[in-house]
Short mmCIF file of C-alpha atoms and ligand atoms in Angstrom, two decimals:
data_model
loop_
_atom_site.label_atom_id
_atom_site.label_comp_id
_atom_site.label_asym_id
_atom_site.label_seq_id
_atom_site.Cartn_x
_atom_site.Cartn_y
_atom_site.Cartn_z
CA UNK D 166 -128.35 150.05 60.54
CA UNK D 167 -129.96 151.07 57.28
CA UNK D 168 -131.08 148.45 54.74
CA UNK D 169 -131.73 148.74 51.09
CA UNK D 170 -134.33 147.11 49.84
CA UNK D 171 -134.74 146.32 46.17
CA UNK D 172 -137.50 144.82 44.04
CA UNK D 173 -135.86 144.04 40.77
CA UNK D 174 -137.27 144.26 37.07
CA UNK D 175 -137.70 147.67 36.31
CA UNK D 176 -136.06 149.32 33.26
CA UNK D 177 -134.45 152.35 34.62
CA UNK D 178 -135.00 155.66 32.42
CA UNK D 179 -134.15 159.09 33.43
CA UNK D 180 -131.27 160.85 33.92
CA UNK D 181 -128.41 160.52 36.93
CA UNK D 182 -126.48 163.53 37.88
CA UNK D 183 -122.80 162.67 37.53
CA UNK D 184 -120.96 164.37 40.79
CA UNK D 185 -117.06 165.43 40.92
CA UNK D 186 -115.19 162.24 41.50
CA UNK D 187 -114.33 160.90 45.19
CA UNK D 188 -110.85 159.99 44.36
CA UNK D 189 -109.78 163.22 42.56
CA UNK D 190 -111.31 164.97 45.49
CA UNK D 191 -109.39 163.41 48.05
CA UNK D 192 -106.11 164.01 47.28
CA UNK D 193 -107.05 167.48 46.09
CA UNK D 194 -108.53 168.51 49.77
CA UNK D 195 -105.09 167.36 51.22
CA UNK D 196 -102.86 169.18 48.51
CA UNK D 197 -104.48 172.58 50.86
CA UNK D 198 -101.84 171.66 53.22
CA UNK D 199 -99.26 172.91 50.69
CA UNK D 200 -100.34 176.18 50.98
CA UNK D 201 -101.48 179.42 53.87
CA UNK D 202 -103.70 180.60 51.44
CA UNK D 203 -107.17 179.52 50.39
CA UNK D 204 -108.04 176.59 48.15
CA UNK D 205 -111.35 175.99 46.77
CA UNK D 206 -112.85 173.28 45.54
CA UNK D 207 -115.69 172.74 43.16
CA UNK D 208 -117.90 170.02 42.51
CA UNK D 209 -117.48 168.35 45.85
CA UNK D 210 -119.16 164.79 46.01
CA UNK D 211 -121.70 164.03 48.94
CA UNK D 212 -119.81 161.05 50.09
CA UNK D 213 -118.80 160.02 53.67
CA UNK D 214 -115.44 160.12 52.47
CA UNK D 215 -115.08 163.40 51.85
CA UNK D 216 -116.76 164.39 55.09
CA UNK D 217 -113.77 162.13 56.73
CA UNK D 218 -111.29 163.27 55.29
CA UNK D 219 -112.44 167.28 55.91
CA UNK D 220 -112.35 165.71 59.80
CA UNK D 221 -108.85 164.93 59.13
CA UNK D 222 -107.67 168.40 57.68
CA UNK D 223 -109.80 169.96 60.54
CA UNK D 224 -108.06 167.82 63.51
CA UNK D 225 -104.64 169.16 61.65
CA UNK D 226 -105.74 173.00 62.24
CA UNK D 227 -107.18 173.79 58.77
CA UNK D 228 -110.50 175.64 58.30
CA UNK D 229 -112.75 174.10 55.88
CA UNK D 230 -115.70 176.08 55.24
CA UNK D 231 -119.09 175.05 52.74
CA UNK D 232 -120.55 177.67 51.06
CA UNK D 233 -124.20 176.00 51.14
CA UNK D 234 -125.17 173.12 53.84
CA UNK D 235 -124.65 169.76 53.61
CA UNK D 236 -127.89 168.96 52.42
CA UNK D 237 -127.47 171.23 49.61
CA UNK D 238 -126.89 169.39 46.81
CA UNK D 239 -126.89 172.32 44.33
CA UNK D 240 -123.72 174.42 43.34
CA UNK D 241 -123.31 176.00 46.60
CA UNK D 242 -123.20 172.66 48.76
CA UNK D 243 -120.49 171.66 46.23
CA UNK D 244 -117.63 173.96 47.17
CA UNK D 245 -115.27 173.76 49.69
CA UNK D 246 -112.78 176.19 50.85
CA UNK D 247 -109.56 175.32 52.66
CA UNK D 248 -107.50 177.44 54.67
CA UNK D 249 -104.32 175.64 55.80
CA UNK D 250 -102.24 178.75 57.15
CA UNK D 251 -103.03 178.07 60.70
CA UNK D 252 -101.79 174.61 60.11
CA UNK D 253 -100.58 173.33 63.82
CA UNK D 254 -100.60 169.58 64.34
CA UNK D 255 -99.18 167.22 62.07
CA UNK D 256 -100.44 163.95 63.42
CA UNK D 257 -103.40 162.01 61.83
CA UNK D 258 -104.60 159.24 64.50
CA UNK D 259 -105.78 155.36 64.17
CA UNK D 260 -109.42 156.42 64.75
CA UNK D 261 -109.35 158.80 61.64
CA UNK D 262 -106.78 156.72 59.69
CA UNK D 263 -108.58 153.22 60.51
CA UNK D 264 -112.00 155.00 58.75
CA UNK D 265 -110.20 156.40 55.33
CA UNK D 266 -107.07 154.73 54.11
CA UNK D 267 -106.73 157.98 51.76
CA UNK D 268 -104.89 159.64 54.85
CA UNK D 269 -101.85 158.43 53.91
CA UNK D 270 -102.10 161.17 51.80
CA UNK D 271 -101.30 163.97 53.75
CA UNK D 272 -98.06 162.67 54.68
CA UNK D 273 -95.45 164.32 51.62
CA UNK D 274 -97.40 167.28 52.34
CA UNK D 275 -96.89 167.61 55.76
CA UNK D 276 -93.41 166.59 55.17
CA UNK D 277 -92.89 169.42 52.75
CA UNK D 278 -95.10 171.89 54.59
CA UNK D 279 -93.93 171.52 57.99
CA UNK D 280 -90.83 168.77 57.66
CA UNK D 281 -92.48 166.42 60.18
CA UNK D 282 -95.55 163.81 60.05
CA UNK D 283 -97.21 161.28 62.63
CA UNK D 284 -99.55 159.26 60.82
CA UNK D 285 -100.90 155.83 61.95
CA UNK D 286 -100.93 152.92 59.48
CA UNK D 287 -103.67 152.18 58.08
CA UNK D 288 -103.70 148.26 58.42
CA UNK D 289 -105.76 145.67 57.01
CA UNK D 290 -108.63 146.15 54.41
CA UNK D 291 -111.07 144.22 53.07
CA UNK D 292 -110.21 144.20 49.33
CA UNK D 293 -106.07 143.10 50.13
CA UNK D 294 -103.14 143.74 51.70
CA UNK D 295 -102.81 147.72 50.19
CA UNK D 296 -99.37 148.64 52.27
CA UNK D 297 -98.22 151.80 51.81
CA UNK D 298 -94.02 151.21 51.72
CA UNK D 299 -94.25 152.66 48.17
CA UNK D 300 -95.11 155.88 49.92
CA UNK D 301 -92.67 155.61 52.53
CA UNK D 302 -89.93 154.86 50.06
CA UNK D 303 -91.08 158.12 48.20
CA UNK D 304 -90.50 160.41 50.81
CA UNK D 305 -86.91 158.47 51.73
CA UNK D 306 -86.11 159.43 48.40
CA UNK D 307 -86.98 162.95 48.53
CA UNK D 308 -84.84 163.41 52.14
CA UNK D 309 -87.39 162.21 54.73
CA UNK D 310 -86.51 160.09 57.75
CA UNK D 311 -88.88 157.35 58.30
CA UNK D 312 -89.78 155.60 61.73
CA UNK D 313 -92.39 152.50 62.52
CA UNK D 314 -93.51 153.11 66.13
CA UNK D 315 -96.20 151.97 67.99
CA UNK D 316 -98.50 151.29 64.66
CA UNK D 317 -97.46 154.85 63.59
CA UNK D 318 -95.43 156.21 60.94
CA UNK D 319 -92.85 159.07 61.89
CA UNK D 320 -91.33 161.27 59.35
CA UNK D 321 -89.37 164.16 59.43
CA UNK D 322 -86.66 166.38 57.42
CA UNK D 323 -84.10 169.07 58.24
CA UNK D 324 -85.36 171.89 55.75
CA UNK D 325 -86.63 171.30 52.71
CA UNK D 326 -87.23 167.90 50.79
CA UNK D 327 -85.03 167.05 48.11
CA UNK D 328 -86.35 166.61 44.23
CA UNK D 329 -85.11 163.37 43.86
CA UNK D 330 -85.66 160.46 41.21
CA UNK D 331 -88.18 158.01 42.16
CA UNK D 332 -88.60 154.59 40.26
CA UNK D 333 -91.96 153.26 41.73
CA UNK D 334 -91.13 148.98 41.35
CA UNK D 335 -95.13 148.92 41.46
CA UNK D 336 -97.68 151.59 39.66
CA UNK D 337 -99.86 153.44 42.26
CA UNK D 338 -102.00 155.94 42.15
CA UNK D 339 -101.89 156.90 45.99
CA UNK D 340 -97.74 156.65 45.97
CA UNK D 341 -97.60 159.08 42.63
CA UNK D 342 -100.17 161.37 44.15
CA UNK D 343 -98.30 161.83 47.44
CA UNK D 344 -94.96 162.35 46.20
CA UNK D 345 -96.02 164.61 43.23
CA UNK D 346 -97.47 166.88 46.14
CA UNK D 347 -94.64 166.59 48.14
CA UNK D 348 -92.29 167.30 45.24
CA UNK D 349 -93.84 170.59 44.47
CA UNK D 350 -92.03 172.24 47.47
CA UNK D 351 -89.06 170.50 47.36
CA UNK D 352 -85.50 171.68 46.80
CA UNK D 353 -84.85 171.06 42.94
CA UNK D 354 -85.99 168.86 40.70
CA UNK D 355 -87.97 165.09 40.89
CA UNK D 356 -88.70 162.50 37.96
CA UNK D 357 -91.33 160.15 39.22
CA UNK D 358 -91.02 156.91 36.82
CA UNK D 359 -93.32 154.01 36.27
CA UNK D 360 -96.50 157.03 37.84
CA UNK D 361 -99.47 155.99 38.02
CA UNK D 362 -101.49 157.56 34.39
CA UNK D 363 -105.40 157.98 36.31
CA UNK D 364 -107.05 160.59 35.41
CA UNK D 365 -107.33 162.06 39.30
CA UNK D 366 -103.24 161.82 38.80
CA UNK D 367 -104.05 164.32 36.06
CA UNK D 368 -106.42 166.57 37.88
CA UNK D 369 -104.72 166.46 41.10
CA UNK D 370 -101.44 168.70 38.91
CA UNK D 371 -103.39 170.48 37.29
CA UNK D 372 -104.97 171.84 40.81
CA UNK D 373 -101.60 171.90 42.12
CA UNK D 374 -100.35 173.53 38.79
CA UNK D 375 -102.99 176.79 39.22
CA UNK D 376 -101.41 176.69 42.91
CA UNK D 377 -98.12 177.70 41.31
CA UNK D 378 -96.68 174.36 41.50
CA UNK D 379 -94.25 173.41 37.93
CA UNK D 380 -95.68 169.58 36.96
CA UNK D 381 -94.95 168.18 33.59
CA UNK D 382 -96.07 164.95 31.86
CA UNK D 383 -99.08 164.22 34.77
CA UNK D 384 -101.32 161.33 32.87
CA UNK D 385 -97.59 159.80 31.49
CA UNK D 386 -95.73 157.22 33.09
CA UNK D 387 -92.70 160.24 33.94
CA UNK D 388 -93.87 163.11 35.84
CA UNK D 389 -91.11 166.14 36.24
CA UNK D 390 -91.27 168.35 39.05
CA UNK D 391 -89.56 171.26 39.23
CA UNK D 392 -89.97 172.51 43.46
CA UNK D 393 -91.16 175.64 44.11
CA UNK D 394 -90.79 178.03 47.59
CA UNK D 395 -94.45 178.18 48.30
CA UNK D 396 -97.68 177.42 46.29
CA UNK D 397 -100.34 179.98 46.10
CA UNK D 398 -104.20 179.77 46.55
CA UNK D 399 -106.43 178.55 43.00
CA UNK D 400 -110.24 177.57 42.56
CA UNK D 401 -110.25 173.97 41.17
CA UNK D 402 -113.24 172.20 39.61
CA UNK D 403 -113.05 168.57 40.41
CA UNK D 404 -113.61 166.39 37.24
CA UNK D 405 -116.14 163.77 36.78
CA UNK D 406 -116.37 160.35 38.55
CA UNK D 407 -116.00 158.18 35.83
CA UNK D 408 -116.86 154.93 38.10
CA UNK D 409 -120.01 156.99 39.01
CA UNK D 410 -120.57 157.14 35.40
CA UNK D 411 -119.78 153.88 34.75
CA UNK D 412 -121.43 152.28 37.37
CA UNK D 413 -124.63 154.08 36.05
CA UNK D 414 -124.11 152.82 32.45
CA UNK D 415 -123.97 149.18 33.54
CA UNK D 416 -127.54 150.46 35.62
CA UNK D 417 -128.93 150.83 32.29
CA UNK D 418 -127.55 147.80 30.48
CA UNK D 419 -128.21 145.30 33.05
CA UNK D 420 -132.02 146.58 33.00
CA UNK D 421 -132.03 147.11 29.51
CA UNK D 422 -132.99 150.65 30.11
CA UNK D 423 -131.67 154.29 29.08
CA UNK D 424 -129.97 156.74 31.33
CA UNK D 425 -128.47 160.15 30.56
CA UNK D 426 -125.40 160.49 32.73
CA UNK D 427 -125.10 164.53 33.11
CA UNK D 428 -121.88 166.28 33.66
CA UNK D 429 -118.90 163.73 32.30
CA UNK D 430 -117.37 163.75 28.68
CA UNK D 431 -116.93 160.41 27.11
CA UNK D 432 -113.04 160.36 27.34
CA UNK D 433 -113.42 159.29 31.26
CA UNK D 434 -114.62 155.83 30.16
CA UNK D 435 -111.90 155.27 28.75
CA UNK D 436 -110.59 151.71 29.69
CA UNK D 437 -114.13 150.45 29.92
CA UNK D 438 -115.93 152.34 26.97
CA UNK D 439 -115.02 149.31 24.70
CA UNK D 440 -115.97 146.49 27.04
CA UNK D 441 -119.61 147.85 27.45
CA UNK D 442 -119.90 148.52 23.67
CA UNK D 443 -118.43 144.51 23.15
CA UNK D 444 -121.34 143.64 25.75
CA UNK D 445 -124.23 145.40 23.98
CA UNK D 446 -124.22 148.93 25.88
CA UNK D 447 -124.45 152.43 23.83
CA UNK D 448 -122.63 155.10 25.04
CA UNK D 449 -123.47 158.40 23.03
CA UNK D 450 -121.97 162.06 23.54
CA UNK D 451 -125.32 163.53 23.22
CA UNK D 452 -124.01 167.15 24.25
CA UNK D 453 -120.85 168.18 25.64
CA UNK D 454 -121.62 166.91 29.15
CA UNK D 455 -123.93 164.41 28.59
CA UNK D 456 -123.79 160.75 27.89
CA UNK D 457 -126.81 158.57 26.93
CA UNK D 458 -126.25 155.30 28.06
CA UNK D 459 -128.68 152.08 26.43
CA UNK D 460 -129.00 148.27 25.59
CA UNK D 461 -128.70 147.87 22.00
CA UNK D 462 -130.37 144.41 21.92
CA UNK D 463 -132.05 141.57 24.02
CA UNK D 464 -129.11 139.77 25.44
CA UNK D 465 -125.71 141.09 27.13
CA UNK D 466 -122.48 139.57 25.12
CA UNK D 467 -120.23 137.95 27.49
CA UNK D 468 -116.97 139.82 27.64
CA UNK D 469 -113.73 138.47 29.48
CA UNK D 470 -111.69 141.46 31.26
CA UNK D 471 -108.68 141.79 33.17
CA UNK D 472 -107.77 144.68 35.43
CA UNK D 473 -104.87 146.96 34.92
CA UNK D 474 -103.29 150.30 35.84
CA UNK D 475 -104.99 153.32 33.71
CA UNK D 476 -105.83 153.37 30.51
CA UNK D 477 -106.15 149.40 31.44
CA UNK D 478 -109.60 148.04 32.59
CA UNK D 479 -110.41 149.64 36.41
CA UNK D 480 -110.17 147.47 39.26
CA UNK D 481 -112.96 150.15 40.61
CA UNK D 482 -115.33 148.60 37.98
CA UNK D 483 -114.68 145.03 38.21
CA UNK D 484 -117.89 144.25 40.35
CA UNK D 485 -120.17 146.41 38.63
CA UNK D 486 -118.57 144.49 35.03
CA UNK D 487 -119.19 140.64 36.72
CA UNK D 488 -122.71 141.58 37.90
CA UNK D 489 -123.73 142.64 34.04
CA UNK D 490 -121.57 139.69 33.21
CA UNK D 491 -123.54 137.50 35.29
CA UNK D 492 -126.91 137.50 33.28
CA UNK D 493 -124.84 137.87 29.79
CA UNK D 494 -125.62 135.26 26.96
CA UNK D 495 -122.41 132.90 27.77
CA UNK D 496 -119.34 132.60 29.56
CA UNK D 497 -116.58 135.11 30.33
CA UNK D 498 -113.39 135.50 32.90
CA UNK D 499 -112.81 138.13 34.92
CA UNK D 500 -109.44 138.55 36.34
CA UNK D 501 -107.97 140.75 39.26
CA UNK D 502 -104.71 141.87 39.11
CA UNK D 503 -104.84 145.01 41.25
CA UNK D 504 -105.65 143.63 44.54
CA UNK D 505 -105.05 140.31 45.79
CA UNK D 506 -108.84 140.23 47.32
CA UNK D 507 -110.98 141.60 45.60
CA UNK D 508 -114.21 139.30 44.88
CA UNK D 509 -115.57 138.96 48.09
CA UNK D 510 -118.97 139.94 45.77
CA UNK D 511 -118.56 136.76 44.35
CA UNK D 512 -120.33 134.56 46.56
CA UNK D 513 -123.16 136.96 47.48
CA UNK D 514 -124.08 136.74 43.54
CA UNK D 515 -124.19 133.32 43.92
CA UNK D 516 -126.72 133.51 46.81
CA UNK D 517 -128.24 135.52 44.46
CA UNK D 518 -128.27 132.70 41.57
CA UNK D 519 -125.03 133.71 39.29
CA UNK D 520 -122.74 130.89 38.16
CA UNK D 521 -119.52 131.95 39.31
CA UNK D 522 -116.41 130.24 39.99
CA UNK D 523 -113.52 132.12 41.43
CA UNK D 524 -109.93 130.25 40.86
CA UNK D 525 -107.31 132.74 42.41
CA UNK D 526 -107.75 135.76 40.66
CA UNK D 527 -109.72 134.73 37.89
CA UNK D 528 -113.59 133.99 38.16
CA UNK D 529 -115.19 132.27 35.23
CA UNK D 530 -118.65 133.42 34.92
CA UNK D 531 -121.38 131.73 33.39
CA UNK D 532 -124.52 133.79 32.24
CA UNK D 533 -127.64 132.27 33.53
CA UNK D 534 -131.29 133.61 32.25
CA UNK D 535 -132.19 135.27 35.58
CA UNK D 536 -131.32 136.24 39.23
CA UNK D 537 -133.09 135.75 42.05
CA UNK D 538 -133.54 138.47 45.30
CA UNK D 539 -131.53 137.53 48.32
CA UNK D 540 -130.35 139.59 51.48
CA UNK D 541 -126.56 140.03 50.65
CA UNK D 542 -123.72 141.79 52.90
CA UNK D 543 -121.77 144.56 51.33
CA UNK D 544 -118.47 143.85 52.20
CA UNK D 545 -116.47 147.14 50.32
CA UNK D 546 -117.65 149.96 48.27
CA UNK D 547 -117.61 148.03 44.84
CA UNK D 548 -118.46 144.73 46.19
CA UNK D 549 -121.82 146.92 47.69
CA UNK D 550 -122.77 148.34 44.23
CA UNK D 551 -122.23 145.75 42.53
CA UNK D 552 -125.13 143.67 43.98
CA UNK D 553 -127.46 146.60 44.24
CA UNK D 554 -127.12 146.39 40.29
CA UNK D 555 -127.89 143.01 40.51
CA UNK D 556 -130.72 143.40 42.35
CA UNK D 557 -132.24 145.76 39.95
CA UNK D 558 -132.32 142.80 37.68
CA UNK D 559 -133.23 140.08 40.13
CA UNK D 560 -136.36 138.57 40.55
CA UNK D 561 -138.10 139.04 43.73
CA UNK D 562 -136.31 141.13 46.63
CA UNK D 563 -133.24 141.95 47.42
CA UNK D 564 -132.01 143.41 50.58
CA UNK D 565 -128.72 145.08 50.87
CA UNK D 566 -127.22 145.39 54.34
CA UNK D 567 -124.14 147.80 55.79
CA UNK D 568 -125.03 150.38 53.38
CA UNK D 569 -122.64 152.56 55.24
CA UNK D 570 -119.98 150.95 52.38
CA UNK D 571 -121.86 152.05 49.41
CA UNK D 572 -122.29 155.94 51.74
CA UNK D 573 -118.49 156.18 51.10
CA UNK D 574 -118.46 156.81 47.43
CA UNK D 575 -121.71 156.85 45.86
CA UNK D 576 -123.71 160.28 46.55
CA UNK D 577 -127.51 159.53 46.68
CA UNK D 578 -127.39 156.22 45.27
CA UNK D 579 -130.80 154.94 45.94
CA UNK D 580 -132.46 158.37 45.50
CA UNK D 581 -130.75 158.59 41.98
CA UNK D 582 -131.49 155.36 41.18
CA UNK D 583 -135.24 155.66 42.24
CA UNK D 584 -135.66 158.83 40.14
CA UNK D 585 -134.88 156.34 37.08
CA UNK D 586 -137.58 154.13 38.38
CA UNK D 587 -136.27 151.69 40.18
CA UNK D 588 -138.13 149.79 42.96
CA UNK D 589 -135.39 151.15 46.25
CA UNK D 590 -136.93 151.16 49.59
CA UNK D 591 -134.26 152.76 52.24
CA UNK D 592 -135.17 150.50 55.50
CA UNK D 593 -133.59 152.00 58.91
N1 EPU O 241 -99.39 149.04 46.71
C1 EPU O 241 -98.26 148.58 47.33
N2 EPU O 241 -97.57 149.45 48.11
C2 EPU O 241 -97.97 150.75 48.30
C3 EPU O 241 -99.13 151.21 47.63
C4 EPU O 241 -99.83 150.32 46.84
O1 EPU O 241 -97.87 147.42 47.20
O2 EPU O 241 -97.30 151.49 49.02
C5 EPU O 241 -100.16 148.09 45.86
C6 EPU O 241 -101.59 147.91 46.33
O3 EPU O 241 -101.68 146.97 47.38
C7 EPU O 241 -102.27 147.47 45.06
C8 EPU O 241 -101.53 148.27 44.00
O4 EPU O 241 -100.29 148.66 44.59
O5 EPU O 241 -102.03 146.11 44.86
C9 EPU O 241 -102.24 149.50 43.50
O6 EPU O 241 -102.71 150.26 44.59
P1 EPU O 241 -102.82 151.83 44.51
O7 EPU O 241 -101.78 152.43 45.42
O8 EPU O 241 -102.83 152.27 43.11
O9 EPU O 241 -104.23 152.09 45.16
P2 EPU O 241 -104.64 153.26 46.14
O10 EPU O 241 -103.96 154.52 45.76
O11 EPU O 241 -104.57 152.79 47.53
C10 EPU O 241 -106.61 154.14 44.65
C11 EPU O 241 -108.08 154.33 44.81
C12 EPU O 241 -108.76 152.97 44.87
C13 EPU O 241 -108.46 152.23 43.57
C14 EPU O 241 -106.94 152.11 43.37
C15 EPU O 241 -106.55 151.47 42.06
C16 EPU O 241 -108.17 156.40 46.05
C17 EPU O 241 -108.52 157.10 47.31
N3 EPU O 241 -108.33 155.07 46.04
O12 EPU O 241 -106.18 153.41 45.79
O13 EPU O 241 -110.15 153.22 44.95
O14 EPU O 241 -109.01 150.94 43.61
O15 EPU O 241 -106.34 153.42 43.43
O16 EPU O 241 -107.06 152.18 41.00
O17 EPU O 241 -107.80 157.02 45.07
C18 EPU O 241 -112.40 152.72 45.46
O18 EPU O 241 -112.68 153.88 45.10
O19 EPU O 241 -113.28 151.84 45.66
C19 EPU O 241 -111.00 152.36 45.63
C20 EPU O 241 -110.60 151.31 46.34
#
């Protein structure tokens, strides 16, 4: 199984190539199902997500076509087509499901495409609980029948969905993306309240909007959808993955470098732009789609955060923030209030020589002068990053095992990171 290994204390300078963001893209590959013509897709991440979930659309009859290869990591390897109009079986099984919780996602649109779905549940995860009856009661809502059998979830309709009102009792982004899909075909007209506000939420309608789809007030907590017959084909540009970006902007605080993040506009930090200024990070719009990212002085500020729905402070950042926390110049809280589960970095920074106490959902984090290299276990996608930042800033060596967690959403990771300089050895 491939290692990282990671000798810490080099300020990284250079510049990172920001790619089109992993959880924009997935909900954006399934929204093809809406449609027998051809969707393409722009600025497709390099992530082992995205290759899952193309499996997925595949097993369900869709083409999906590259226009470079996969190791092309210019403009050509980022485009995807989709062509869902031989569209045959509407069942996505555990082995697919189990790798990619994301697809839950095709199930409004196979409910509104073809009125019938067979999709397993996900089960467990390693950040919390994460059910998925705020989907389920979205497509009740909208006309579906829904069945729990044998770990699976059935679901069909008699003709079309109906637009419906939908009061989500909890704000999610992967309940508001599926039923805004689903909506678009459905017989009148659907008010989703208390939506999720992400930016992907935004991207996803806008994709679905150049389809032919009629979405108003995406990016607000009330999104109206007006159904339409069919949607149409559109070439979509994926935006920006602002944890990408943000992940690379704590790189170069936490070494006390400077790294030029090319491709997003500042607005995407928004919900962590202020918390990296507060800790002693620059972030300058040095050109329309560039971002220079530096340490203003010697020490990181300690800066307490809680997580919260968009334009609130990311759960998808909290590691990454409690890492550059963890060598800051005094104490600061970090609280979780998205998932019930979600510091299972915690005690790996401790092995690594962090003072951090976690109390429920609330670690207290005490800045300490330096880190020391340990071999750590990645444990989710976040958790992973997180200590490969620490690492940079560790003394000695740090080795980073199941790097098949940090494959799912970072494109290139070590590569990018050793073009800034960093000391990354990839160990298989
Ligand atoms: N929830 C329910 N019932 C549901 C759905 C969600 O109780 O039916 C709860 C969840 O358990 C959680 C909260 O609602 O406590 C919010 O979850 P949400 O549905 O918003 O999360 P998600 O759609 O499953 C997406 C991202 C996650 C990101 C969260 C929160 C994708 C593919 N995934 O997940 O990304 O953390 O939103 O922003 O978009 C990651 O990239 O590392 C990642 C985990």
């Amino acid at each position: 199984m491939k290692k990282l290994l990671i000798r810490g204390g080099k300020k990284l300078e250079g510049s990172v190539e920001i790619v089109g963001a992993k959880n924009a893209a997935l909900p954006l590959m399934v929204s093809s199902i809406l449609t027998s013509e051809k969707l393409t897709l722009t600025n497709i991440p390099h992530v082992s997500d995205i290759a899952n979930m193309a499996n997925l659309l595949i097993s369900l009859g869709i083409a999906v076509e590259m226009d470079g290869s996969p190791q092309d990591f210019g403009s050509q390897g980022r485009v995807l087509k989709f062509d869902a109009s031989k569209i045959s079986n509407p069942v996505a099984p555990y082995e697919l499901v189990r790798k990619m919780r994301a697809s839950i996602f095709i199930l409004g649109p196979l409910l509104a495409r073809m009125g019938k779905a067979k999709v397993s549940l996900p089960g467990g995860c390693a950040i919390g609980t994460r059910p998925v009856d705020l989907h389920l009661k979205a497509m009740e809502k909208l006309g579906a029948k829904i069945e729990l059998h044998g770990g699976y979830i059935e679901a069909s309709v008699d003709g079309r969905l109906k637009g419906a009102e939908i009061n989500f009792e909890k704000v999610s982004v992967g309940a508001t993306e599926n039923a805004m899909m689903a909506a678009t075909l459905a017989e009148g007209e659907t008010v989703l309240n208390n939506a999720a506000c992400e930016p992907e939420i935004i991207d996803l309608a806008n994709c679905l909007n150049a389809m032919g789809a009629k979405i108003f007030g995406a990016g607000t907590p009330r999104i109206i959808i007006h159904g339409v017959e069919r949607l149409g084909s559109a070439r979509h540009r994926i935006i920006s993955d602002r944890i990408e970006a943000g992940t690379y902007a704590i790189a170069a605080g936490i070494t006390g470098g400077k790294i030029r993040l090319i491709g997003p506009e500042m607005w995407i930090m928004t919900g962590f732009k202020e918390e990296l200024e507060k800790a002693g990070i620059v972030l300058k719009q040095v050109s329309s789609n560039e971002i220079e990212v530096s340490r203003e002085g010697a020490v990181i500020n300690p800066v307490s955060i809680s997580t919260h729905p968009y334009p609130g402070f990311p759960t998808d950042m909290q590691a990454q923030f409690m890492s550059l926390m963890a060598i800051a110049n005094g104490a600061s809280t970090i609280e979780e209030t998205i998932f019930e589960n979600r510091f299972m970095h915690v005690l790996e920074l401790v092995r690594m020589g962090a003072n951090i106490e976690a109390h429920g959902n609330i670690s207290v984090v005490k800045g300490v002068k330096e880190l020391s290299g340990a071999e750590v276990m990645a444990t989710d996608l976040r958790a992973s990053v997180s200590l490969v930042l620490a690492g940079l800033v560790a003394n000695g060596e740090t080795i980073i095992n199941r790097l098949y967690h940090l494959e799912r959403g970072y494109e290139r990771l070590a590569e990018k990171l050793i073009s800034c300089g960093a000391d990354i050895k990839i160990l298989y």
